[in-house]
Coordinates of C-alpha atoms and ligand atoms in Angstrom, one line a residue:
M161 CA 236.2 116.1 89.1
L162 CA 234.2 116.9 86.1
A163 CA 235.1 113.5 84.5
R164 CA 234.1 111.7 87.7
E165 CA 230.7 113.4 87.5
L166 CA 230.3 112.5 83.9
V167 CA 231.3 108.8 84.5
F168 CA 229.0 108.9 87.6
S169 CA 226.0 110.4 85.3
A170 CA 226.8 107.7 82.5
V171 CA 226.5 105.0 85.1
V172 CA 223.3 106.5 86.6
L173 CA 222.0 106.7 82.9
G174 CA 223.0 103.0 82.2
I175 CA 221.4 101.8 85.3
Q176 CA 218.3 103.5 84.6
F177 CA 218.2 102.2 81.2
L178 CA 218.7 98.8 82.6
L179 CA 216.0 99.5 85.1
C180 CA 213.7 100.7 82.4
T181 CA 214.2 97.6 80.1
A182 CA 213.9 95.1 83.2
Q183 CA 210.6 97.2 84.2
C184 CA 209.3 96.6 80.7
N185 CA 209.4 93.1 81.5
N186 CA 208.5 92.4 85.1
A187 CA 206.4 89.6 86.0
T188 CA 204.1 91.5 87.9
T189 CA 204.3 95.3 88.5
T190 CA 202.2 96.9 91.3
L191 CA 201.3 100.6 90.8
R192 CA 200.6 102.5 93.9
D193 CA 201.5 106.1 93.3
A194 CA 202.7 108.5 90.7
A195 CA 206.5 107.3 91.3
D196 CA 205.5 103.7 90.2
I197 CA 203.7 105.1 87.1
T198 CA 206.5 107.1 86.1
Q199 CA 208.8 104.2 86.1
L200 CA 206.5 102.7 83.4
A201 CA 206.1 105.9 81.6
S202 CA 209.0 105.2 79.2
C203 CA 207.7 101.7 78.3
K204 CA 205.7 101.5 75.1
T205 CA 205.1 97.8 75.5
F206 CA 205.1 96.0 78.9
T207 CA 205.3 92.2 79.3
G208 CA 203.8 90.8 82.3
A209 CA 200.8 91.8 84.6
I210 CA 200.2 95.4 86.0
V211 CA 198.4 95.4 89.3
V212 CA 197.0 98.7 90.8
A213 CA 197.7 98.3 94.5
T214 CA 194.5 98.0 96.9
D215 CA 195.9 101.1 98.5
S216 CA 196.7 103.1 95.5
A217 CA 196.2 106.8 95.0
A218 CA 192.7 107.8 94.1
V219 CA 193.7 109.0 90.8
M220 CA 195.8 106.7 88.6
D221 CA 196.7 108.1 85.4
I222 CA 198.9 105.8 83.3
P223 CA 200.7 107.6 80.4
G224 CA 202.8 106.3 77.7
L225 CA 202.0 102.7 77.7
E226 CA 200.3 101.3 74.7
T227 CA 200.5 97.5 74.9
V228 CA 200.5 95.2 77.8
Q229 CA 201.5 91.7 77.1
G230 CA 199.6 90.2 80.0
D231 CA 196.8 91.2 82.4
F232 CA 195.8 94.5 83.8
I233 CA 194.2 94.4 87.2
A234 CA 192.6 96.8 89.4
A235 CA 190.6 95.1 92.3
N236 CA 189.5 95.4 95.8
N237 CA 190.4 99.0 96.0
S238 CA 188.1 101.5 98.0
L239 CA 190.3 104.4 97.1
L240 CA 190.4 104.5 93.4
T241 CA 188.2 107.2 91.8
T242 CA 190.0 107.8 88.4
L243 CA 191.6 105.2 86.2
S244 CA 192.7 106.7 82.9
S245 CA 195.2 106.3 80.4
S246 CA 195.4 108.2 76.9
T247 CA 197.7 105.6 75.3
F248 CA 196.5 102.2 76.5
S249 CA 195.4 100.5 73.2
V250 CA 195.9 96.6 73.4
I251 CA 196.2 94.5 76.6
T252 CA 196.5 90.9 75.5
G253 CA 195.6 89.2 78.5
T254 CA 192.6 89.8 81.0
V255 CA 191.5 93.3 82.0
L256 CA 190.0 93.0 85.7
F257 CA 188.1 95.8 87.3
Q258 CA 186.6 94.2 90.4
N259 CA 185.3 95.7 93.8
L260 CA 186.0 99.2 93.0
P261 CA 183.2 101.0 94.7
F262 CA 184.3 104.6 94.3
L263 CA 185.4 104.4 90.9
T264 CA 183.7 107.3 88.9
N265 CA 186.1 108.1 86.0
L266 CA 187.2 105.3 83.7
T267 CA 188.8 107.0 80.8
L268 CA 190.6 104.8 78.2
P269 CA 190.0 106.5 74.9
N270 CA 192.3 104.5 72.9
W271 CA 191.7 101.1 74.2
I272 CA 190.7 98.8 71.3
S273 CA 191.2 95.2 72.4
S274 CA 191.9 92.8 75.3
G275 CA 191.6 89.0 75.6
T276 CA 189.1 89.3 78.4
L277 CA 187.3 92.3 79.6
H278 CA 185.7 91.6 83.2
F279 CA 183.9 94.0 85.2
D280 CA 182.7 92.6 88.5
T281 CA 181.0 94.7 91.5
V282 CA 181.8 98.2 89.9
P283 CA 179.5 101.0 89.9
E284 CA 178.5 102.8 86.7
P285 CA 181.3 105.3 86.1
T286 CA 180.1 108.8 85.6
V287 CA 182.4 109.2 83.2
H288 CA 183.9 106.7 80.6
D289 CA 185.7 107.3 77.5
F290 CA 186.0 104.4 75.2
Q291 CA 186.6 105.0 71.5
Q292 CA 183.9 103.3 69.4
N293 CA 185.7 101.9 66.4
G294 CA 186.9 98.3 66.3
Q295 CA 186.8 97.4 69.9
Q296 CA 187.4 93.6 70.2
V297 CA 187.5 91.1 73.2
N298 CA 187.4 87.3 73.2
N299 CA 185.5 87.2 76.5
L300 CA 183.4 90.0 78.0
I301 CA 182.2 89.3 81.7
V302 CA 179.9 92.1 83.2
R303 CA 178.9 91.0 86.7
N304 CA 176.9 92.7 89.5
T305 CA 177.6 96.2 88.2
T306 CA 175.3 99.1 88.4
F307 CA 175.7 99.7 84.6
D308 CA 172.7 101.4 82.8
F309 CA 174.4 100.5 79.7
L310 CA 177.7 99.0 78.9
A311 CA 179.9 102.0 79.9
G312 CA 180.6 102.8 76.2
L313 CA 181.5 99.4 74.9
A314 CA 180.5 98.7 71.4
L315 CA 182.2 95.5 70.7
Q316 CA 182.5 94.8 66.8
G317 CA 184.9 91.8 66.5
A318 CA 183.9 89.2 64.1
Q319 CA 184.0 86.7 66.8
M320 CA 184.0 86.2 70.3
D321 CA 184.3 83.1 72.9
T322 CA 182.1 84.1 75.6
L323 CA 179.7 86.7 76.6
K324 CA 178.4 86.7 80.1
I325 CA 176.4 89.6 81.4
V326 CA 174.7 88.7 84.6
D327 CA 173.2 90.4 87.6
N328 CA 173.5 93.9 86.6
P329 CA 169.8 95.0 87.8
F330 CA 170.2 98.5 86.2
L331 CA 171.2 97.4 82.9
Q332 CA 168.8 98.8 80.2
I333 CA 170.6 98.3 76.9
I334 CA 172.9 95.8 75.4
N335 CA 173.9 96.5 71.8
L336 CA 176.9 94.5 70.7
Q337 CA 177.9 93.9 67.1
M338 CA 179.9 90.9 67.4
G339 CA 179.5 88.4 64.5
N340 CA 179.7 84.8 66.2
I341 CA 180.0 83.7 69.8
S342 CA 182.0 80.3 69.6
Q343 CA 181.0 79.5 73.3
S344 CA 178.1 80.5 75.4
A345 CA 176.3 83.9 75.7
T346 CA 174.5 84.3 78.8
I347 CA 172.5 87.4 79.7
T348 CA 170.6 87.1 82.7
G349 CA 169.5 89.3 85.9
S350 CA 169.3 92.6 84.1
S351 CA 166.5 95.2 84.5
A352 CA 163.2 94.2 83.5
D353 CA 163.4 97.0 80.8
L354 CA 166.5 95.3 79.1
V355 CA 166.6 95.5 75.4
V356 CA 169.1 93.1 73.9
M357 CA 170.2 93.8 70.5
L358 CA 172.7 91.6 69.0
P359 CA 172.3 92.7 65.3
N360 CA 175.3 91.0 63.8
L361 CA 175.2 87.8 65.6
T362 CA 174.9 84.9 63.2
Y363 CA 176.0 81.7 65.2
A364 CA 176.2 81.1 68.9
Y365 CA 177.2 78.0 70.5
E366 CA 174.9 78.3 73.6
L367 CA 172.5 81.3 74.1
N368 CA 170.8 82.0 77.5
I369 CA 168.9 85.3 77.9
S370 CA 166.6 85.9 80.6
N371 CA 165.0 89.0 82.3
G372 CA 164.4 92.0 80.2
S373 CA 161.7 93.4 77.8
Q374 CA 163.1 92.8 74.3
V375 CA 165.4 90.5 72.4
V376 CA 166.4 91.3 68.9
L377 CA 168.4 88.8 66.8
P378 CA 167.9 89.6 63.3
R379 CA 170.8 87.6 61.8
L380 CA 170.9 84.6 64.2
Q381 CA 171.2 81.4 62.0
A382 CA 172.0 78.7 64.1
V383 CA 172.7 77.9 67.8
N384 CA 174.7 74.7 68.2
G385 CA 173.7 73.9 71.7
G386 CA 170.6 75.0 73.6
M387 CA 168.9 78.2 73.4
S388 CA 166.8 79.5 76.3
I389 CA 164.9 82.7 76.7
G390 CA 163.0 83.2 79.8
S391 CA 161.2 86.1 81.6
I392 CA 161.1 88.6 78.6
K393 CA 158.2 90.8 78.6
S394 CA 158.0 91.6 74.9
P395 CA 155.2 90.1 72.7
N396 CA 157.4 89.5 69.8
I397 CA 160.6 87.7 70.5
S398 CA 162.0 87.8 67.0
A399 CA 165.0 85.4 65.5
P400 CA 163.7 85.4 61.8
A401 CA 166.9 84.0 60.5
L402 CA 167.1 81.1 62.9
T403 CA 167.0 77.7 61.2
F404 CA 168.7 75.3 63.9
V405 CA 169.0 74.6 67.4
G406 CA 171.2 71.6 68.3
G407 CA 169.9 71.6 71.9
D408 CA 166.7 72.6 73.5
L409 CA 164.9 75.6 72.7
N410 CA 163.2 76.9 75.9
I411 CA 160.9 80.0 75.9
T412 CA 159.4 80.3 79.1
D413 CA 157.5 82.8 81.3
S414 CA 157.6 85.5 78.5
G415 CA 154.8 88.0 77.3
L416 CA 155.3 86.4 74.0
S417 CA 152.0 86.4 71.9
E418 CA 153.7 85.9 68.5
L419 CA 156.8 84.0 67.8
N420 CA 158.8 85.0 64.6
M421 CA 160.9 82.0 63.8
N422 CA 159.5 81.1 60.5
E423 CA 162.8 79.8 59.1
L424 CA 163.3 77.4 62.1
V425 CA 163.5 73.8 60.7
N426 CA 165.1 71.6 63.3
V427 CA 165.4 71.7 66.8
Q428 CA 167.4 68.7 68.2
G429 CA 166.6 69.0 71.6
S430 CA 163.1 69.6 73.0
M431 CA 161.1 72.5 72.2
N432 CA 159.8 73.6 75.5
L433 CA 157.1 76.6 75.3
V434 CA 156.1 76.8 78.9
E435 CA 154.1 79.6 80.8
N436 CA 153.9 82.0 78.2
A437 CA 150.6 83.6 79.3
Q438 CA 149.7 84.9 75.8
L439 CA 151.1 82.3 73.4
A440 CA 148.1 80.6 71.9
D441 CA 149.3 79.3 68.7
L442 CA 152.6 78.2 67.1
S443 CA 151.9 80.3 63.7
G444 CA 155.6 81.7 63.7
L445 CA 156.8 78.3 63.5
S446 CA 155.9 77.5 60.1
S447 CA 159.0 75.7 58.9
L448 CA 159.5 73.5 61.9
S449 CA 159.9 70.2 60.6
V450 CA 161.9 68.0 62.9
V451 CA 162.1 68.4 66.6
G452 CA 163.6 66.3 69.5
G453 CA 160.6 66.6 71.8
L454 CA 157.8 69.2 72.4
N455 CA 156.6 70.5 75.8
L456 CA 153.8 73.1 75.2
V457 CA 152.1 74.3 78.4
G458 CA 150.0 77.2 78.2
P459 CA 146.8 78.8 76.8
F460 CA 147.1 77.1 73.4
S461 CA 144.1 77.1 71.2
N462 CA 145.9 75.9 67.8
T463 CA 149.0 73.8 68.1
T464 CA 149.1 73.2 64.3
L465 CA 152.6 72.9 62.9
P466 CA 152.2 72.8 59.2
S467 CA 155.6 71.6 58.4
L468 CA 156.1 69.1 61.1
R469 CA 157.3 65.7 60.0
R470 CA 158.4 64.2 63.3
V471 CA 158.8 64.6 67.0
Q472 CA 161.8 62.3 68.0
G473 CA 161.0 62.1 71.5
N474 CA 157.8 62.7 73.7
A475 CA 155.1 65.4 72.9
I476 CA 153.4 66.8 76.1
I477 CA 150.9 69.4 75.3
E478 CA 148.7 71.0 78.2
S479 CA 146.4 73.6 77.4
T480 CA 144.1 75.7 79.5
Q481 CA 141.9 76.4 76.5
A482 CA 140.1 74.6 74.1
L483 CA 142.3 72.6 72.0
N484 CA 142.0 70.2 69.2
C485 CA 144.5 67.5 70.2
S486 CA 144.8 66.3 66.6
D487 CA 146.4 69.4 65.6
I488 CA 149.6 67.3 66.0
S489 CA 149.3 63.9 64.8
S490 CA 150.1 61.4 67.2
T491 CA 151.6 59.4 64.3
L492 CA 154.5 61.9 64.1
V493 CA 155.3 61.5 67.6
Q494 CA 157.8 58.9 68.2
G495 CA 157.9 58.8 72.0
S496 CA 154.8 59.1 74.2
Y497 CA 152.0 61.7 73.4
V498 CA 150.2 63.2 76.0
C499 CA 147.7 66.0 75.3
H500 CA 145.4 67.6 78.0
A501 CA 143.2 70.6 77.1
A502 CA 140.6 72.4 79.3
V503 CA 138.3 71.6 76.5
S504 CA 139.2 68.8 74.2
I505 CA 138.2 69.1 70.6
S506 CA 138.5 66.1 68.6
A507 CA 136.7 64.9 65.5
N508 CA 138.5 61.6 65.1
P509 CA 139.0 59.8 68.1
S510 CA 141.1 57.0 66.4
N511 CA 143.7 59.7 65.7
A512 CA 143.3 61.2 69.3
A513 CA 145.8 61.6 72.0
V514 CA 146.6 59.2 74.8
P515 CA 143.6 59.8 77.4
P516 CA 144.7 62.3 79.9
D517 CA 145.8 61.1 83.4
H518 CA 146.8 64.2 85.3
G519 CA 148.7 62.1 87.9
L520 CA 151.2 60.8 85.5
T521 CA 154.1 62.2 83.5
G522 CA 154.3 61.5 79.8
G523 CA 157.2 59.0 80.6
A524 CA 155.0 57.2 83.2
I525 CA 152.1 56.9 80.9
G526 CA 154.6 55.7 78.0
G527 CA 155.9 53.0 80.7
I528 CA 152.4 51.8 81.5
V529 CA 151.6 51.5 77.8
V530 CA 154.6 50.0 76.8
G531 CA 155.3 48.0 80.1
I532 CA 153.9 44.6 79.2
I533 CA 155.5 44.6 75.9
A534 CA 158.7 46.2 77.1
A535 CA 161.1 43.1 77.1
L536 CA 159.7 42.0 73.7
A537 CA 160.2 45.5 72.3
L538 CA 163.8 45.8 73.5
L539 CA 164.4 42.6 71.8
A540 CA 162.8 44.2 68.8
A541 CA 165.0 47.0 69.0
G542 CA 168.2 45.0 69.0
T543 CA 166.9 43.3 66.0
M544 CA 165.9 46.7 64.4
I545 CA 169.5 47.9 64.8
L546 CA 171.1 44.9 63.1
Y547 CA 168.3 45.2 60.7
R548 CA 169.0 48.5 59.8
R549 CA 172.7 48.2 59.5
Q550 CA 172.1 45.6 57.0
R551 CA 169.8 47.3 55.0
G552 CA 172.4 49.7 53.3
G553 CA 170.2 51.3 50.7
V554 CA 166.8 51.8 52.4
Q555 CA 164.4 54.1 50.5
E556 CA 164.6 57.5 52.1
P557 CA 161.6 59.0 53.2
P558 CA 160.9 62.7 52.2
Q559 CA 162.0 64.2 55.2
Q560 CA 165.7 63.0 54.8
Q561 CA 165.8 65.8 52.2
E562 CA 165.1 68.6 54.6
Q563 CA 167.4 67.1 57.4
S564 CA 170.4 67.0 54.9
K565 CA 169.5 70.5 54.2
V566 CA 169.8 71.6 57.7
F567 CA 173.0 69.7 58.5
E568 CA 174.8 71.5 55.8
N569 CA 174.5 74.5 57.9
P570 CA 177.8 75.4 58.9
V571 CA 176.7 74.9 62.5
H572 CA 180.3 73.4 63.6
E573 CA 182.4 76.1 61.7
V574 CA 182.3 78.4 64.5
G575 CA 185.5 78.7 66.5
T576 CA 188.9 76.8 66.1
E577 CA 189.5 73.4 64.8
Q578 CA 189.5 72.0 68.5
R579 CA 186.3 73.7 69.4
R580 CA 184.8 72.3 66.3
R581 CA 186.0 68.8 67.4
D582 CA 184.5 69.3 70.8
A583 CA 181.3 70.4 69.2
A584 CA 181.3 67.4 67.2
E585 CA 181.7 65.1 70.0
K586 CA 179.3 66.9 72.1
D587 CA 176.6 67.0 69.4
G588 CA 177.9 63.8 67.7
N589 CA 175.1 61.4 69.0
A590 CA 172.4 63.6 68.0
I591 CA 173.8 64.7 64.7
F592 CA 174.8 61.0 63.6
E593 CA 171.6 59.4 64.7
M594 CA 169.6 61.9 62.9
R595 CA 171.6 61.4 59.8
D596 CA 171.2 57.6 60.2
R597 CA 167.3 57.7 60.1
W598 CA 165.5 55.9 62.7
P599 CA 163.3 53.6 61.0
D600 CA 159.4 54.4 60.8
R601 CA 157.5 52.0 62.6
G602 CA 156.0 50.2 59.5
E603 CA 159.7 49.1 58.9
L604 CA 160.1 47.4 62.2
P605 CA 160.1 43.8 62.1
G606 CA 157.3 42.3 64.4
S607 CA 156.2 45.7 65.6
Q608 CA 152.8 46.9 66.1
A609 CA 151.3 50.1 67.1
R610 CA 153.8 52.1 68.9
P611 CA 157.2 50.3 69.1
N612 CA 159.4 53.2 69.1
R613 CA 158.6 53.8 72.8
V614 CA 161.5 51.7 73.7
R615 CA 163.7 54.7 72.6
P616 CA 165.3 56.3 75.6
E617 CA 163.0 59.3 76.3
K618 CA 165.8 62.0 76.5
R619 CA 167.9 60.7 73.6
Y620 CA 168.1 64.2 71.9
E621 CA 168.5 66.2 74.9
L622 CA 172.2 67.4 75.1
S623 CA 172.3 68.7 78.8
Ligands
LIG734 C1 208.9 93.9 89.7 O1 207.7 94.1 90.3 C2 207.7 93.9 91.7 C3 206.3 93.8 92.2 O2 205.5 94.9 92.0 C4 208.6 95.0 92.5 O3 208.7 94.8 93.8 C5 209.8 94.9 91.9 O4 210.7 95.9 92.3 C6 209.7 95.0 90.2 N1 210.9 94.9 89.6 C7 211.6 95.9 89.0 C8 213.1 95.7 88.3 O5 210.8 97.0 88.8
LIG735 C1 189.2 90.6 95.6 O1 188.4 90.3 96.7 C2 187.7 89.2 96.6 C3 186.9 89.0 97.8 O2 187.7 89.0 98.8 C4 188.4 88.0 96.1 O3 187.4 86.9 95.8 C5 189.1 88.3 94.7 O4 189.8 87.3 94.4 C6 190.1 89.6 94.9 N1 190.4 89.9 93.7 C7 191.7 90.0 93.3 C8 191.9 90.4 92.1 O5 192.6 89.7 94.2
LIG736 C1 188.5 111.9 84.3 O1 189.9 111.6 84.3 C2 190.5 112.2 83.1 C3 191.9 111.6 83.0 O2 192.5 111.7 84.5 C4 190.6 113.8 83.2 O3 191.3 114.3 82.4 C5 189.1 114.2 83.3 O4 189.1 115.5 83.6 C6 188.3 113.4 84.4 N1 187.0 113.9 84.2 C7 186.3 114.2 85.3 C8 184.8 114.6 85.1 O5 186.8 114.3 86.5
LIG737 C1 177.1 93.3 94.3 O1 177.5 94.5 94.5 C2 177.3 95.1 95.6 C3 177.8 96.6 95.5 O2 177.0 97.1 94.4 C4 177.9 94.3 96.7 O3 177.5 94.9 98.1 C5 177.4 93.0 96.7 O4 178.1 92.3 97.8 C6 177.7 92.3 95.6 N1 177.3 90.9 95.2 C7 178.2 90.0 95.0 C8 177.4 88.6 95.1 O5 179.3 90.2 94.6
LIG738 C1 176.8 95.0 61.7 O1 175.8 95.0 60.7 C2 175.6 96.3 60.2 C3 174.4 96.1 59.2 O2 173.2 95.6 59.8 C4 176.8 96.7 59.4 O3 176.5 98.0 58.9 C5 178.0 96.7 60.5 O4 179.3 97.2 59.8 C6 178.0 95.4 61.0 N1 179.2 95.4 62.0 C7 180.2 94.8 62.1 C8 181.2 95.0 63.2 O5 180.3 93.9 61.4
LIG739 C1 180.5 83.6 61.5 O1 180.8 82.0 61.2 C2 180.5 81.6 60.1 C3 180.8 80.2 60.0 O2 182.1 80.0 60.3 C4 181.2 82.4 59.1 O3 180.9 82.1 57.9 C5 180.9 84.0 59.2 O4 181.8 84.8 58.4 C6 181.4 84.4 60.7 N1 180.9 85.8 60.7 C7 181.8 86.7 61.0 C8 181.2 88.1 61.2 O5 182.8 86.5 61.2
LIG740 C1 170.0 80.3 82.0 O1 169.9 81.4 83.0 C2 168.9 81.3 84.0 C3 168.7 82.4 84.9 O2 170.1 82.6 85.4 C4 169.4 80.0 84.8 O3 168.4 79.7 85.7 C5 169.5 78.7 83.9 O4 169.9 77.6 84.6 C6 170.4 79.1 82.7 N1 170.2 78.0 81.6 C7 171.4 77.7 81.0 C8 171.1 76.5 80.0 O5 172.4 78.0 81.3
LIG741 C1 165.0 73.6 78.9 O1 164.2 73.4 79.9 C2 164.2 72.0 80.6 C3 163.1 71.8 81.3 O2 163.0 72.9 82.3 C4 165.5 72.0 81.2 O3 165.9 70.7 81.7 C5 166.7 72.1 80.2 O4 167.9 72.5 80.7 C6 166.5 73.4 79.6 N1 167.5 73.8 78.5 C7 168.2 74.8 78.3 C8 169.0 74.9 77.0 O5 168.0 75.9 79.0
LIG742 C1 164.7 86.2 85.7 O1 164.5 85.0 84.8 C2 164.5 84.0 85.4 C3 164.3 82.8 84.3 O2 163.2 82.8 83.4 C4 163.5 83.7 86.2 O3 163.3 82.4 87.0 C5 163.4 84.9 87.4 O4 162.4 84.9 88.3 C6 163.7 86.2 86.7 N1 163.8 87.3 87.6 C7 163.1 88.2 87.9 C8 163.7 89.5 88.8 O5 162.5 88.5 86.9
LIG743 C1 157.9 94.2 69.0 O1 156.9 94.8 70.0 C2 157.5 96.0 70.3 C3 156.4 96.6 71.3 O2 156.7 95.7 72.5 C4 157.3 97.0 69.2 O3 157.7 98.3 69.4 C5 158.1 96.5 68.0 O4 158.1 97.0 66.9 C6 157.8 95.0 67.8 N1 158.9 94.4 66.9 C7 158.5 93.6 65.9 C8 159.6 93.2 65.0 O5 157.3 93.4 65.6
LIG744 C1 146.0 77.0 63.3 O1 147.3 77.3 62.7 C2 147.4 77.1 61.6 C3 149.1 77.5 61.3 O2 149.2 78.7 61.8 C4 146.5 77.8 60.5 O3 146.9 77.6 59.2 C5 145.1 77.4 60.6 O4 144.3 78.1 60.0 C6 144.8 77.6 62.3 N1 143.4 77.0 62.8 C7 142.5 77.6 63.4 C8 141.3 76.7 63.5 O5 142.7 78.7 63.6
LIG745 C1 140.8 68.6 64.7 O1 142.0 68.6 63.8 C2 141.9 67.3 62.9 C3 143.3 67.3 62.2 O2 143.5 68.6 61.8 C4 140.7 67.6 62.1 O3 140.5 66.4 61.0 C5 139.5 67.8 62.8 O4 138.3 68.0 61.9 C6 139.5 68.7 64.0 N1 138.5 68.8 64.8 C7 137.8 69.7 64.9 C8 136.5 69.5 65.7 O5 137.9 70.9 64.6

C-alpha cells in the first residue's frame, strides 16, 4: 500500500515536473487567476507569449518569473487594477499595456529591458514602481494615455530604434537619456506645457516634435532625415550642437524669437521657418552654409545669413515687416528667388529680388521666367551633365571644403549595417549629388542669367 502510494506520488511529481517544463515553453500562456500564475511560478525563464486574460482577476501579481523570451500582453481588460511582479526583469519581445481603464498599480521594480514597450490607452497609474538604472528598450510607444510623466521610465540605453509618444494630452515632462535613435522620434499631441529633454541624444534618423513648451536637445549633432518642430511655445528652441539635417528642417508656429543652432552648416532639404510670430532674424544660424531650399514666412526684419554659400533650390521669403530683400543675395539661389516684404528696402536694384507677384508661387514665377528658354535650357542641362562628367579635375569652389567636412559626420553610422544601407539609399541622391557639385552658372556652356532654373524644384526634398 505504502509502496503504491510512493509510486503514485512519484508519478504525480514526474507529471508535475513535465508539466512545469512544458509550461515554461508554451507558445501562448493565458493568465486568468492565481492558479494560472502558480503554474508559472516555478519558471525563471518562460519562452513564449504571456497574455493576461481579458476577464482576469483584478490583482495579478506574478512572482518568480524573471525572463520572458517573447511577449507580455495585458489588453482590453476592464477588471485589472494591479499588475505587479517583483521578479520580472527582461522581456525580449513586446510588452503591451492596452485599454486597461482601471489599472492603478503597475509595480515592476526589477524590470530593466524589453524589445518594445507599448502603452496604449491606459490611465496614469497612481502607483508605479520601476527601478531607475539601466532601463532599455528598442522601441517605446506611448499613445493616448493620461500620463503626466512617463510613469517612472528613465530609459538609458545607448541606442533606440523608435520613439513614439503621441496623443498624451496631460504629458508634462519627457526626460529620456538614450544616446541615438536609429529610426524616428515622434513626440506630438502632448500637453502645451510639455518640456522635452533628450539630454544625451546625439543622432536621430528623423525627429518630429510638436505641441509643448520647451525642447532641449543639447547634444544633438545630426538628423539624417527631416526634422520638424511645431507649436512649441518656448522663445528659445535650442540645438546648439546640431550640424547637419539630411531632410527638411521645419520650425513652424512656435514662440521662437531666437534660434540657437549656431553649429548648423548644412540642411539638405528645405529650411522652412514659417509662422513663428516672434522670429524676426536668423541670428542663431550663423554657420548655415548650404541649404536645399529656403522658405521664410513671418515677421522677418533681417534675413542675413553670414555663412550662406548656396541655396540649392528655391528661396521664398515673405515678411510682414520691413526687410532688405538683398540680405540673401539672389546670386546664391540656384532655384527661383521670391521675396515679398511689407516694406521693401533695397539699395541695389540690380541685385534685388524677382518682383513680387502675390498670385503666383515661386515655382510659377520661375516657370514663367524660364518658360521661353525652357527647351533650350533642358538641352543645355543635358550638355552640362556630359560636360561635367568629362571635366574630371574641375577647380573646386571654396564651399566644397565645407561640404566635405559636413559629410564626414557619421550621419550614416547610426543603426545596423542594413539600416545604414537603407539610409544611404534613401539619402543617396541628395548626398551624391551634393558631393558631385552642381556647376555654378558661369561654367555652364551657353548659359546666361539664371540657367539653373531647369533643375527640378524639389530635388533635395526627401519626402
Ligand atoms: C499552453 O497555453 C494554452 C493557452 O493559454 C493552454 O490552453 C494550455 O493548457 C497550455 N499548455 C500547457 C501545457 O500548460
Ligand atoms: C484590444 O481591442 C482593440 C479594439 O477592439 C483591438 O484593436 C486590439 O487589437 C485589442 N488588443 C489585443 C492585444 O488584442
Ligand atoms: C501595488 O501592488 C503591489 C504588488 O501587488 C502591492 O505590494 C502594493 O501594496 C500596491 N500598492 C497599492 C498602493 O495598492
Ligand atoms: C483614448 O483614450 C480614451 C480613454 O482615456 C478613450 O475613450 C478613447 O477612445 C481613446 N482614443 C483612441 C483613439 O484610442
Ligand atoms: C547622459 O549624459 C549625462 C551627462 O550630461 C551623463 O552623466 C549620463 O551618464 C548620460 N547617460 C547615459 C545613459 O549615457
Ligand atoms: C551614437 O552613434 C554614434 C555614431 O554611430 C556613436 O559614435 C556614438 O557612440 C553613439 N552614442 C551612443 C551613446 O551610443
Ligand atoms: C509630425 O507631427 C505632426 C503632428 O502630429 C504631423 O502633422 C506631421 O505630419 C508630422 N511630420 C512628419 C514629418 O512626420
Ligand atoms: C516640412 O514642411 C513642408 C511644407 O509644409 C512639408 O512638405 C514637409 O513634409 C515637412 N517636412 C518635415 C520633415 O516635416
Ligand atoms: C499641435 O502641433 C501641430 C503641429 O504644429 C498643430 O497643427 C496643432 O494645431 C497643435 N495642436 C494643439 C492642440 O496645439
Ligand atoms: C529658454 O527660455 C526659458 C523660458 O521660456 C528659460 O527658462 C530658459 O533658461 C531659456 N533657455 C536658454 C538656453 O536660453
Ligand atoms: C542682421 O543680422 C546679421 C547677422 O545676425 C548682423 O550681423 C547684422 O548686423 C544685422 N543687420 C541689421 C541691420 O540689424
Ligand atoms: C540691403 O542689403 C544690401 C546687401 O547686404 C546692402 O548692400 C544694402 O546697402 C542694403 N540696403 C539698405 C537700404 O540697407
